[in-house]
Coordinates of C-alpha atoms in Angstrom, one line a residue:
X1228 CA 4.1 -19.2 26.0
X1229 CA 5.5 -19.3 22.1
X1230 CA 4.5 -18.8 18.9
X1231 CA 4.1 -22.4 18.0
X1232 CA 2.1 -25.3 17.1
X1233 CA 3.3 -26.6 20.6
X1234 CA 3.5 -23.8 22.0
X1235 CA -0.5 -22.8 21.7
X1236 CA -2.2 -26.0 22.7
X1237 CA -2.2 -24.7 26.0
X1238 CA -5.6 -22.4 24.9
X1239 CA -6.5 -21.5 28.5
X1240 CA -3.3 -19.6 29.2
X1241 CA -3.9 -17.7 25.7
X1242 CA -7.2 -17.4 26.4
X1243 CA -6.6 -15.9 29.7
X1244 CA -4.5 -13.0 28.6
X1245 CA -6.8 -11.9 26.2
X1246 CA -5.6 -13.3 22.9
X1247 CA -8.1 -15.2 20.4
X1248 CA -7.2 -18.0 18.4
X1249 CA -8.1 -20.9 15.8
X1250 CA -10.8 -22.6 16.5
X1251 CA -10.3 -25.0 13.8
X1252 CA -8.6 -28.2 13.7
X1253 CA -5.0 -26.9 12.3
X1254 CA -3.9 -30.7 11.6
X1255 CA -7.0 -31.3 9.5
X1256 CA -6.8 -27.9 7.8
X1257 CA -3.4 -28.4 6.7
X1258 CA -3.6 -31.7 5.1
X1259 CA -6.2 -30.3 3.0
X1260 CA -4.1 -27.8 2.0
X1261 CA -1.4 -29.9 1.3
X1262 CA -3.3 -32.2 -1.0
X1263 CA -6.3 -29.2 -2.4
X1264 CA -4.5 -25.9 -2.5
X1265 CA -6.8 -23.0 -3.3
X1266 CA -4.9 -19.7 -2.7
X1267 CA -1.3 -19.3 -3.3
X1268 CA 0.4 -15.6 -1.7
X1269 CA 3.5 -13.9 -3.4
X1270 CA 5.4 -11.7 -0.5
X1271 CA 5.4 -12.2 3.0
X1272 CA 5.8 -9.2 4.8
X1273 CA 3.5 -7.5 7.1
X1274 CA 0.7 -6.4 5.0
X1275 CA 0.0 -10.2 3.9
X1276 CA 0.1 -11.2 7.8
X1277 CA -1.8 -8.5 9.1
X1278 CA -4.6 -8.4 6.9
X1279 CA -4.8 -11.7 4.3
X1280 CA -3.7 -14.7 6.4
X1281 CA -6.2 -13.0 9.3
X1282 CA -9.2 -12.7 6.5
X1283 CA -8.9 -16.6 5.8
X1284 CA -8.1 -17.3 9.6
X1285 CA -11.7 -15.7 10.3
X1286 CA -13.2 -17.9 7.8
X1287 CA -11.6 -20.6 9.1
X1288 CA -13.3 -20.2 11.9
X1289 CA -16.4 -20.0 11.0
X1290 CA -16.1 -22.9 8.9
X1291 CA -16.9 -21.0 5.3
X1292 CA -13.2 -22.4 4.3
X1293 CA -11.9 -25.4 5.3
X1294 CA -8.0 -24.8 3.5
X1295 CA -6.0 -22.6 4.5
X1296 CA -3.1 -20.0 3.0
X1297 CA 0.1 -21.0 1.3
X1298 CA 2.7 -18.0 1.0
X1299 CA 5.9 -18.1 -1.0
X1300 CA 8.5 -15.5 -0.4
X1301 CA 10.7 -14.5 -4.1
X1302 CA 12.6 -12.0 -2.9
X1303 CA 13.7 -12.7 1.0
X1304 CA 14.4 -16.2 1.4
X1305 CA 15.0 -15.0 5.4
X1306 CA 11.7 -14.1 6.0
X1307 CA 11.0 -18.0 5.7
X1308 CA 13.6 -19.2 6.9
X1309 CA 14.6 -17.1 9.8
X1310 CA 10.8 -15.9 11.0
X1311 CA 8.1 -18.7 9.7
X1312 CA 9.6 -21.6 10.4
X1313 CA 10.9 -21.3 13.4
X1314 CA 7.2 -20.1 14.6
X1315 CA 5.7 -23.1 12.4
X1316 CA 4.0 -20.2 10.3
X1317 CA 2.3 -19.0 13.7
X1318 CA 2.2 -15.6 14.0
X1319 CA 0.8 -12.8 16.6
X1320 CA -1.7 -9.9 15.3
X1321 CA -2.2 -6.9 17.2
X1322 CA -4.8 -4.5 16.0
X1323 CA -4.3 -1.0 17.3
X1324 CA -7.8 0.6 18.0
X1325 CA -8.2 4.7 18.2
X1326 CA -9.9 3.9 21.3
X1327 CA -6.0 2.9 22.8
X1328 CA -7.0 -0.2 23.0
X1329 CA -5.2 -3.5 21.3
X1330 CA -6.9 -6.7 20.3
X1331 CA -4.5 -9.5 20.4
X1332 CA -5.2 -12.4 17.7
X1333 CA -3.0 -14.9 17.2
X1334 CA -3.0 -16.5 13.5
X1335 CA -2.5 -19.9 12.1
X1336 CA -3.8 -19.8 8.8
X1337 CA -0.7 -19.9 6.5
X1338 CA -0.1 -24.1 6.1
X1339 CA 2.8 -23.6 4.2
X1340 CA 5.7 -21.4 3.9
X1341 CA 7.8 -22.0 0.8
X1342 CA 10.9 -19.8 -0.7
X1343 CA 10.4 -19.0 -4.2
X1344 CA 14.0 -19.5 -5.4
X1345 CA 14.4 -22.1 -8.2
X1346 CA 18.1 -23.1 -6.5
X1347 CA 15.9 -24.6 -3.6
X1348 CA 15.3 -28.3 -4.9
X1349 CA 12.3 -29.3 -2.3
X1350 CA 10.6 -25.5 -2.3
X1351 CA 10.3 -25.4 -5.7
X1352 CA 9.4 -28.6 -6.5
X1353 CA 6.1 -28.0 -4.5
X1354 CA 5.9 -24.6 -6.1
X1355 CA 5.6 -26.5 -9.4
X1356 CA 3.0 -29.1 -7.5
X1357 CA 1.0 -26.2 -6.9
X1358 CA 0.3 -24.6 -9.8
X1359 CA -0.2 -28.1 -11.8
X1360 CA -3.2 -28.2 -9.2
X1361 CA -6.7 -27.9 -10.7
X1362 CA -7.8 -27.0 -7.1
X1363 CA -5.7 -23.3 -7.5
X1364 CA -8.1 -20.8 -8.0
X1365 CA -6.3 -17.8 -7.0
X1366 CA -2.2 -16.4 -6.6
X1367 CA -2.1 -12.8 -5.0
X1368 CA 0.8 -10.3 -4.4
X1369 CA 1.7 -8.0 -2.3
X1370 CA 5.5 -7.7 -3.4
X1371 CA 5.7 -3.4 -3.9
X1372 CA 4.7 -1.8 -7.2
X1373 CA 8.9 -2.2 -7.7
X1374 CA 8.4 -5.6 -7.7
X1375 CA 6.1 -5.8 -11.8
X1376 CA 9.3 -3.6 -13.4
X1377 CA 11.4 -5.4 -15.4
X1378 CA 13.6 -2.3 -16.1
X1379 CA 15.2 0.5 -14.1
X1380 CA 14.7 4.2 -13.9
X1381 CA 17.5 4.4 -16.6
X1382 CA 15.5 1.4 -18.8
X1383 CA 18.0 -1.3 -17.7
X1384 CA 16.6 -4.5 -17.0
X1385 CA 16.5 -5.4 -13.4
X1386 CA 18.9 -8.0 -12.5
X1387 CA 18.1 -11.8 -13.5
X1388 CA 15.7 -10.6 -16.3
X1389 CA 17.5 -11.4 -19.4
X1390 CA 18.9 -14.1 -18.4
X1391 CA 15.2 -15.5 -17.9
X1392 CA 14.4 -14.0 -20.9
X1393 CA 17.0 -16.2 -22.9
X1394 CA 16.1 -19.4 -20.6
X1395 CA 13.0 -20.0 -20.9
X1396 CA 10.8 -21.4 -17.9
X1397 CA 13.6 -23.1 -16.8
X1398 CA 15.4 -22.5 -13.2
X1399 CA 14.1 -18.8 -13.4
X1400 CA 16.4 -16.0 -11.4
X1401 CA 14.4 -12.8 -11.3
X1402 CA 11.2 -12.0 -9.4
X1403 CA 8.5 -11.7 -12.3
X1404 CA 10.3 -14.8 -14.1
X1405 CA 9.6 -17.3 -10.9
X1406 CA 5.7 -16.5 -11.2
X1407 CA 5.7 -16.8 -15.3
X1408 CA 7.7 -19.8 -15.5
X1409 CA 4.7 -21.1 -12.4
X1410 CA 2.1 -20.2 -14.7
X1411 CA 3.7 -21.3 -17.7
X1412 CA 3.6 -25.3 -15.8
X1413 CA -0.1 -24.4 -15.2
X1414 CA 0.0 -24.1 -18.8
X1415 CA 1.7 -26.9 -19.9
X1416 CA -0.4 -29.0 -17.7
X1417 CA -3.9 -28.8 -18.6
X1418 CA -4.2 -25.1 -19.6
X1419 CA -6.1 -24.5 -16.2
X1420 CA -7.8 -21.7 -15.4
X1421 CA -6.4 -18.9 -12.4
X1422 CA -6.4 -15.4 -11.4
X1423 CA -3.5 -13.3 -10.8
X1424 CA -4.2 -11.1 -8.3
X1425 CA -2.1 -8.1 -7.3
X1426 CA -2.8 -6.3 -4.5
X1427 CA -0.1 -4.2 -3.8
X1428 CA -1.3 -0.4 -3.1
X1429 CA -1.0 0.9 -6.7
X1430 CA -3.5 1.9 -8.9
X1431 CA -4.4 -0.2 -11.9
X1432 CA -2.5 -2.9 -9.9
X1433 CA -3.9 -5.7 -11.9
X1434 CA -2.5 -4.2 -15.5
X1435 CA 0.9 -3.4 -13.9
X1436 CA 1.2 -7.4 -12.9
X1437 CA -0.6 -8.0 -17.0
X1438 CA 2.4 -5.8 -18.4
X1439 CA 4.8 -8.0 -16.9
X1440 CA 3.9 -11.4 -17.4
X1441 CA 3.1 -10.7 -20.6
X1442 CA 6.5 -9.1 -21.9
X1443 CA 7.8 -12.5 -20.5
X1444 CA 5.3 -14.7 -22.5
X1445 CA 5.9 -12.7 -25.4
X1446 CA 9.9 -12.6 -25.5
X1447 CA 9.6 -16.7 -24.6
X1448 CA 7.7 -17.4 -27.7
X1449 CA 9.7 -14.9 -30.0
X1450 CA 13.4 -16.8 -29.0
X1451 CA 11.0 -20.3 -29.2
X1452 CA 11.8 -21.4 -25.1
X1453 CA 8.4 -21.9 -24.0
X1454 CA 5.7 -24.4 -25.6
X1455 CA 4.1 -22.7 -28.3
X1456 CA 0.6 -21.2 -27.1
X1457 CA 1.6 -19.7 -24.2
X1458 CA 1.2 -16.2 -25.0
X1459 CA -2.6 -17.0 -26.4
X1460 CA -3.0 -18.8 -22.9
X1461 CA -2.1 -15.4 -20.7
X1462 CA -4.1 -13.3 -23.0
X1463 CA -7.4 -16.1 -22.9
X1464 CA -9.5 -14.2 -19.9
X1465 CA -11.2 -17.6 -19.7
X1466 CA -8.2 -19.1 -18.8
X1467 CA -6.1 -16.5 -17.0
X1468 CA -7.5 -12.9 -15.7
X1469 CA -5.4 -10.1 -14.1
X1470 CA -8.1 -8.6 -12.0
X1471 CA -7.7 -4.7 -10.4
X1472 CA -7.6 -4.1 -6.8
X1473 CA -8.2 -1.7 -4.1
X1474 CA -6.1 -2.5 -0.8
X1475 CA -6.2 -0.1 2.6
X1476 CA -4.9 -0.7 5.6
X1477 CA -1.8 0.6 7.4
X1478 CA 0.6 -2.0 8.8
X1479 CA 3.8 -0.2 10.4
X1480 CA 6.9 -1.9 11.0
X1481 CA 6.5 -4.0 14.5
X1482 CA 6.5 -1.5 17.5
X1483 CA 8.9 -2.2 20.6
X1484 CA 6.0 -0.8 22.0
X1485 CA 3.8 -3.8 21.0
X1486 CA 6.9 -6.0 21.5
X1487 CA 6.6 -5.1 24.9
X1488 CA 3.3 -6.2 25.9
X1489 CA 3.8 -9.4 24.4
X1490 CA 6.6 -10.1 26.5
X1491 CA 4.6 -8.8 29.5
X1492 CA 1.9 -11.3 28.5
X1493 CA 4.8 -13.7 28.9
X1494 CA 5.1 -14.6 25.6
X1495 CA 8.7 -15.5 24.7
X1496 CA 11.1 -15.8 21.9
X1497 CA 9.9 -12.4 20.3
X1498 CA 13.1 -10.8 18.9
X1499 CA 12.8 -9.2 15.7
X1500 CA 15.0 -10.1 12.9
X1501 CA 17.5 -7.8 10.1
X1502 CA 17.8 -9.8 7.1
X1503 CA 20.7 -9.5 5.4
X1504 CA 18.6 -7.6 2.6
X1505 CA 17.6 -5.4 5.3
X1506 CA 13.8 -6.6 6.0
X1507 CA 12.4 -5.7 9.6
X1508 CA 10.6 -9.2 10.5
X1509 CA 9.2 -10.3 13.6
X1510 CA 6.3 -12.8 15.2
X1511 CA 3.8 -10.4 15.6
X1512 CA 2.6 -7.8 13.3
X1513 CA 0.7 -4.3 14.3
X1514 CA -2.1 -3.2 12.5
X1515 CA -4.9 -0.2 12.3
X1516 CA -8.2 -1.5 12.7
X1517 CA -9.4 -0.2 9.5
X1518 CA -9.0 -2.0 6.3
X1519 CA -10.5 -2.2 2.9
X1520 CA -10.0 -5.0 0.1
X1521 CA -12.1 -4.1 -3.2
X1522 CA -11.6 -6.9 -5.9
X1523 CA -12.8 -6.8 -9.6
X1524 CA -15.0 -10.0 -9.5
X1525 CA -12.6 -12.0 -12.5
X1526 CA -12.1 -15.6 -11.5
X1527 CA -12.1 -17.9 -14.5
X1528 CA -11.5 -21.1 -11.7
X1529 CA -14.1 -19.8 -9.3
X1530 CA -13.0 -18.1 -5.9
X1531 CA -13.5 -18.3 -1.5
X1532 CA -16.5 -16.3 -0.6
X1533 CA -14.1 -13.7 1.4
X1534 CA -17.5 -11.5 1.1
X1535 CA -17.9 -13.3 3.9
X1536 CA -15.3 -11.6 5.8
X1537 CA -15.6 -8.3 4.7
X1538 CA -14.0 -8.0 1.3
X1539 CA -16.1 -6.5 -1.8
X1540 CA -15.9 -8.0 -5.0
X1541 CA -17.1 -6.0 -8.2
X1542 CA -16.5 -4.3 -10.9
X1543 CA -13.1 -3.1 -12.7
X1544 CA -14.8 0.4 -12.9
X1545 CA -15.8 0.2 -8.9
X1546 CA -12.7 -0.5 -7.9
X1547 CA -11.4 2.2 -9.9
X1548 CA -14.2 4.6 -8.1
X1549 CA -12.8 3.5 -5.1
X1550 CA -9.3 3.7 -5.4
X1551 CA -10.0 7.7 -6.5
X1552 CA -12.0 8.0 -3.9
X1553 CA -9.4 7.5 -1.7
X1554 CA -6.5 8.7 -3.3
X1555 CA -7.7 11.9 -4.8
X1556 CA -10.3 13.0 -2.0
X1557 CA -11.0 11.1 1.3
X1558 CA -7.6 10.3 2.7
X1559 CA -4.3 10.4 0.8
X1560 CA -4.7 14.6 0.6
X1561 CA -5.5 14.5 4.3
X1562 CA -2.1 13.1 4.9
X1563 CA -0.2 15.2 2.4
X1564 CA -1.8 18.6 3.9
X1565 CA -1.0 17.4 7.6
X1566 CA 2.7 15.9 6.3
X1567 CA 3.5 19.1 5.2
X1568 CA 2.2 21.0 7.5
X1569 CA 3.6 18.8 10.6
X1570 CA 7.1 19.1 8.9
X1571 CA 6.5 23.2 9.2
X1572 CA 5.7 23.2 12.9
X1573 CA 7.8 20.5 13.9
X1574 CA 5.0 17.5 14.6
X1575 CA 6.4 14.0 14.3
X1576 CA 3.5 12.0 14.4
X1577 CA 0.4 12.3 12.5
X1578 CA -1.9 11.5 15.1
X1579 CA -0.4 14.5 17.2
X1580 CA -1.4 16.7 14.3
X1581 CA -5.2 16.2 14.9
X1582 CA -5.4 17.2 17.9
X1583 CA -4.0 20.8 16.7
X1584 CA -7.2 22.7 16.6
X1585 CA -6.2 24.7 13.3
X1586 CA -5.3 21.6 11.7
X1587 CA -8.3 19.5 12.3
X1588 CA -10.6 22.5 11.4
X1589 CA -8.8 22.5 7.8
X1590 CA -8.4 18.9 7.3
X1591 CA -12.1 19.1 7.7
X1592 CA -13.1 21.5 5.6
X1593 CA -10.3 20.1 3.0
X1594 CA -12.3 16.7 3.0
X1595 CA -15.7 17.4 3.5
X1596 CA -16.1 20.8 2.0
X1597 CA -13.5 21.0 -1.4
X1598 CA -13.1 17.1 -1.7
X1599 CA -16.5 15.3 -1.1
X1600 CA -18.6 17.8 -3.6
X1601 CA -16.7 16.2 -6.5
X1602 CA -16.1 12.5 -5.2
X1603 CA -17.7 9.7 -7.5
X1604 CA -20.1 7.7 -5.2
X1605 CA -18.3 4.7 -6.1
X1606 CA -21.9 3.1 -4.6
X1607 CA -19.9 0.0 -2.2
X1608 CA -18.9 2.2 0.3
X1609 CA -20.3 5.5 1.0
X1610 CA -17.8 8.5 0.5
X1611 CA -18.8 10.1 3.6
X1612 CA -18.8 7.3 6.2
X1613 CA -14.9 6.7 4.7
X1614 CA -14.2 10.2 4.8
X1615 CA -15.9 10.1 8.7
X1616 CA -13.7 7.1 9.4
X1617 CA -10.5 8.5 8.2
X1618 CA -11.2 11.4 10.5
X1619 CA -12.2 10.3 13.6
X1620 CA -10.7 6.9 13.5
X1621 CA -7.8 6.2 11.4
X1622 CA -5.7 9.4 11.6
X1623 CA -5.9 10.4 14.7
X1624 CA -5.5 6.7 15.9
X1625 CA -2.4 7.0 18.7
X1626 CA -1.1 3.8 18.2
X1627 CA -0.3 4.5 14.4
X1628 CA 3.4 5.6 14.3
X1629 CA 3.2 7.5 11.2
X1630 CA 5.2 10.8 10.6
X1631 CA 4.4 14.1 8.7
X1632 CA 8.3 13.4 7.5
X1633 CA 7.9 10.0 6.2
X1634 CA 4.4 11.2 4.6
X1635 CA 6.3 14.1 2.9
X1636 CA 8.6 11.9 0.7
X1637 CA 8.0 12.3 -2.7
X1638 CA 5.7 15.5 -2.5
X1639 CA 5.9 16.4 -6.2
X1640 CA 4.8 13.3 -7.9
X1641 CA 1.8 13.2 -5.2
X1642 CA 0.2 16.6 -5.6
X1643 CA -1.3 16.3 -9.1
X1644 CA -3.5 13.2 -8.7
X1645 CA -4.2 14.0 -5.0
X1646 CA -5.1 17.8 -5.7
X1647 CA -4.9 18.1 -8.9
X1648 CA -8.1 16.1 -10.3
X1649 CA -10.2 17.8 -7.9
X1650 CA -9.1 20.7 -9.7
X1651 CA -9.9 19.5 -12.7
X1652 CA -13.4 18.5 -11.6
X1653 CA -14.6 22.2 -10.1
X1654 CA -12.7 23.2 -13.6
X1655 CA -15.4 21.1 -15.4
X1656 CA -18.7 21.4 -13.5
X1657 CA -19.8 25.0 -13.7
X1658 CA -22.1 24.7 -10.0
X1659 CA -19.1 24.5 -8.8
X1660 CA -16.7 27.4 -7.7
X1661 CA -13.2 28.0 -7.3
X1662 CA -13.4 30.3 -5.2
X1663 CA -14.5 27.7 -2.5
X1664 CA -11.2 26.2 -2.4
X1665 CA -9.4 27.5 0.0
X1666 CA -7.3 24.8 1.7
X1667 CA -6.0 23.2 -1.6
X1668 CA -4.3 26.8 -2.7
X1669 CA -2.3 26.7 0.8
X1670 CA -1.2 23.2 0.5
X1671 CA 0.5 24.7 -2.6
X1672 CA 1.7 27.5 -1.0
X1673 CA 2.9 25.3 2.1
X1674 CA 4.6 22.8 -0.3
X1675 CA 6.4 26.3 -1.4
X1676 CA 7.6 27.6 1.9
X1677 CA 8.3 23.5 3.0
X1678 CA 10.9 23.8 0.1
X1679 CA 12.9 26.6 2.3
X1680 CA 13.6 23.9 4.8
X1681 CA 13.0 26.0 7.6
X1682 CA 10.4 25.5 10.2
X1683 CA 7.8 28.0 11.3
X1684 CA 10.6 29.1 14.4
X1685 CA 13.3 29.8 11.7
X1686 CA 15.0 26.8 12.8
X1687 CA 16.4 24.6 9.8
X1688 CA 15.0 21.1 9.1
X1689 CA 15.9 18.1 6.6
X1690 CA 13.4 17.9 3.4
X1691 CA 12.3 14.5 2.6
X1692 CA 13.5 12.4 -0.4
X1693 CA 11.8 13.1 -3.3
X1694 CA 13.1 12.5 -7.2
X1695 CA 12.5 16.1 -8.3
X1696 CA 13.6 17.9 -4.9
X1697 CA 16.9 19.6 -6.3
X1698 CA 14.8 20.8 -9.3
X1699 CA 12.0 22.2 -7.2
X1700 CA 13.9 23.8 -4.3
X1701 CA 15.9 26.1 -6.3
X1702 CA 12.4 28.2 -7.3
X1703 CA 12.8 29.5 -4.0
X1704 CA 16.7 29.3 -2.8
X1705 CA 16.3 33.4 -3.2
X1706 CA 13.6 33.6 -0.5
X1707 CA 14.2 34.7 3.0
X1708 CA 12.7 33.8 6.1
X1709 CA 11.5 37.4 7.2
X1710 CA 12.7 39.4 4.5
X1711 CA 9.5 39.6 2.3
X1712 CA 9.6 38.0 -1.4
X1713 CA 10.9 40.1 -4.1
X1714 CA 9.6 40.2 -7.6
X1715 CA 12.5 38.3 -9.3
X1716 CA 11.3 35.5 -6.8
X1717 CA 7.8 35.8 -7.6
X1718 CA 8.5 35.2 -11.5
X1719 CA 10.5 32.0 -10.6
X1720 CA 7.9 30.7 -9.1
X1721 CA 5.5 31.7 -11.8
X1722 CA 7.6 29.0 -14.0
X1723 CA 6.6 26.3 -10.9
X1724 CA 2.9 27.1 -10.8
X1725 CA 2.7 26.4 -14.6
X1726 CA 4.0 22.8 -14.3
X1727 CA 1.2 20.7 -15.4
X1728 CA 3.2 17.7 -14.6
X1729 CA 3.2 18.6 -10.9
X1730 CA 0.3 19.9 -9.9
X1731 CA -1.8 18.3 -12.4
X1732 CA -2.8 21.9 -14.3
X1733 CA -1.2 25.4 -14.9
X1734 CA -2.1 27.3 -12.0
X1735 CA -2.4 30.5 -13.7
X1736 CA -4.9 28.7 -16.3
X1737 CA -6.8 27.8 -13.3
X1738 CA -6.5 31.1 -12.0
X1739 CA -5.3 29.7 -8.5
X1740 CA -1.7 30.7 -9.4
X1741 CA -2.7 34.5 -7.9
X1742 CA -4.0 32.9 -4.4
X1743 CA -0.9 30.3 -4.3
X1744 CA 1.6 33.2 -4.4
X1745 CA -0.6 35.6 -2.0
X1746 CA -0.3 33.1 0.6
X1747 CA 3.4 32.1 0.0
X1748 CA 4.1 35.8 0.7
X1749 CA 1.9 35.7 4.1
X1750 CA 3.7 32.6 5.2
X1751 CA 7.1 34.3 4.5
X1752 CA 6.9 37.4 6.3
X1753 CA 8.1 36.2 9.7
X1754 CA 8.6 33.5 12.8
X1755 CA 5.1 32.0 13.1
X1756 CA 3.5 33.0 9.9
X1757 CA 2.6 29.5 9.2
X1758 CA 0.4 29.5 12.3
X1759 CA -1.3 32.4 11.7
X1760 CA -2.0 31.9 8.1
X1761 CA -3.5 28.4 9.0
X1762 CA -5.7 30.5 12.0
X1763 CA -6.8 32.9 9.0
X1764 CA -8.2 30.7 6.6

């Protein structure tokens, strides 16, 4: 058994282990592809293969589309090369159910498989086909919010960048300059309409892909390298729309784990690959069953009804209800409390974490009871049955391999949007009382005592990466484990609980900065004070 075009015909073997696979005709399919291309993807890692190429597969199969997926890859040329090709863009799914179950899927929806490097004659020839096609209606990303800068941290432009800048649309080197100097021969060929959909996990995806593009455009037509109009053209939302998007779902890296039952199913030639960039590829992909795609409805060339397989389309202002609802309520502080937490009494997996009485009992009452009062009913998908999901399905799920130590990077540029603007919200609505946050307070105060780098035993641990860590840590470098805080401490961290900029107010001004210390104090007094502050509250 392989991952093949050959190597699948055999559908009763498949069929008998369990796996489900096209049921359309994949010859047929792809020469309609070839010759009518409707969907173009940027970035072909996991995400894209886990949860895009399987939404078109399912239409697919129920005949709503009769095209399939093309996927260009701008930054790994190996993840072509090295992993689609040689599996004729056939690739294994495994969704992980809570249950501890797996459903095994096995996807052929991606027709083509281009790199996106203007040094390869033949790939980016068709690149260029593609986007003089009037059938294009759509090109999506999922390339990391890293991949829409054009500078640095430091405000240096990212490598290739000026030297597109000064080109023109012509043999492009960075990223960002591949997809404008695409669009531009959309341009240049008819004006025809598209959307540019990002749908990387970012808020206000859509405007961070607009920013981009744009700066390109712009700088093109101020040094004269592009054909005049081309600005006017990206900023025509008749022409060209830059849409928002909510994406969910987690996709680890592939599991040896997974890797292993594959083989068992006898299914060979399944060894992962290490770019020389460093990219973790492989046949198969792992998923959670869960997943959300909410797309502001902006398609100047007309779209596929992926409705039909589960995705919303709406509004910009939806999508942005939806996005806080997760990030500031229903799931992203779940994680954060149980990350640091877990990193406190030495869990290292989430999913281990809910089944710690104490834990689940708080991560409750953090969602349902401080979160849910001030969520915006974002009116597509009911705050509570996400918040019951993420609960009962998602987090606890066994099969997700995700750690309280990987959740805990970057701590202090998460707590202000993910505690902060609920807040803000009990701050603004006077039926509403601080004094029923109680969980939110000793998240703070956890985040405090995380900063010691000592675990609820006294025994040292490693704090995660995070931009602001040597900053932070030294407010409490004069705290002993066991020793009680002294005053001089306490005033330190007064200067802490007053940064706006990390937890998203001044704690005093909010008049939580009192509780925050009270319970820092608790949790420093001795060997298993974390424990029994979390049993107290």
């Amino acid at each position: 058994m392989k991952l093949s075009a050959e190597g699948i015909k055999n559908r009763g073997e498949w069929e008998a282990k369990g796996y489900s696979l096209p049921s359309f005709d994949i010859e047929n399919v792809k020469k309609s592809t070839k010759e009518k291309p409707f969907w173009i993807h940027f970035g072909a890692g996991n995400i894209f293969r886990a949860f895009q190429a399987n939404v078109v597969q399912e239409l697919l199969n129920k005949g709503v589309l009769d095209r399939g997926l093309v996927v260009a890859e701008g930054y790994d040329y190996e993840i072509i090369e090295k992993m689609y090709r040689p599996h004729d863009n056939i690739g294994a799914l495994v969704t992980l159910k809570s249950s501890g179950s797996v459903e095994k899927t096995v996807v052929g929806s991606i027709m083509e498989a281009l790199c996106a490097d203007s040094s390869n004659e033949k790939d980016w020839a068709r690149l260029l086909e593609i986007f003089r096609s009037p059938s294009l209606q759509m090109v999506t990303f999922t390339i990391t919010e890293k991949g829409y800068l054009l500078k640095n941290a430091s405000g240096v432009f990212m490598p290739g960048v000026e030297d597109d800048f000064n080109a023109g649309p012509v043999l492009p080197k960075s990223y960002i300059g591949k997809v404008v100097t695409l669009l531009h021969e959309r341009y240049v060929n008819g004006e025809l309409p598209v959307a540019m959909v990002s749908m990387d996990n970012c808020s206000h995806n859509g405007d961070k892909l607009y920013a981009a593009v744009n700066e390109f455009a712009s700088e093109w037509e101020k040094r004269g390298v592009c054909k005049s109009g081309f600005l006017k053209y990206i900023n025509d939302e008749s022409k060209v729309t830059f849409p928002w998007t909510m994406i969910d779902k987690i996709t680890p890296r592939p599991d040896a784990k997974i890797e292993q039952i594959l083989k068992d199913d006898g299914i060979e030639e399944l060894d992962p690959v290490i770019t020389t960039k460093k990219t973790y590829v492989a046949p198969f992909v792992n998923a959670e069953e869960c997943q959300y795609l909410v797309i502001e409805d902006k398609f100047p060339n007309g779209r596929p009804e992926l409705e039909k397989a589960g995705l919303y389309f709406t509004n910009r202002e939806t999508v942005d209800k939806v996005e806080k609802m997760k990030v500031c309520t229903c799931l992203n502080p779940l994680h954060t409390f149980l990350a640091i937490s877990g990193n406190l009494l030495g869990y290292t997996l989430i999913a281990d974490e809910m089944k710690d009485e104490d834990l689940l009992r708080l991560v409750k009452r953090l969602g349902y009871e401080e979160g849910l009062p001030v969520v915006v009913d974002p009116g597509i998908i009911k705050p509570r049955d996400f918040i019951d999901e993420v609960v009962n399905i998602r987090i606890p799920n066994p099969f997700m391999p995700d750690t309280p130590q990987r959740i805990a990077c970057d701590t202090s540029q998460k707590l202000s949007i993910r505690f902060g603007e609920t807040i803000k919200k009990y701050l603004e609505n006077k039926s509403l009382s601080l004094d029923n946050l109680k969980v939110i307070p000793l998240v703070f105060a956890l985040w405090l005592r995380y900063l010691m780098a000592l675990d609820d035993n006294g025994n040292v641990f490693e704090l995660n990466p995070d931009p602001l860590l040597d900053d932070v840590k030294k407010y409490v470098e004069g705290v002993k484990l066991g020793e009680g805080v002294s005053d001089e401490s306490l005033t330190k961290i007064d200067e802490l609980l007053r940064r706006k900029e990390i937890f998203g107010v001044d704690l005093f001004q909010a008049g939580l900065a009192p509780r925050v210390k009270d319970l820092f104090k608790e949790l420093c007094k001795e060997k298993g004070s974390v424990r029994r502050v979390l049993q107290s509250i």
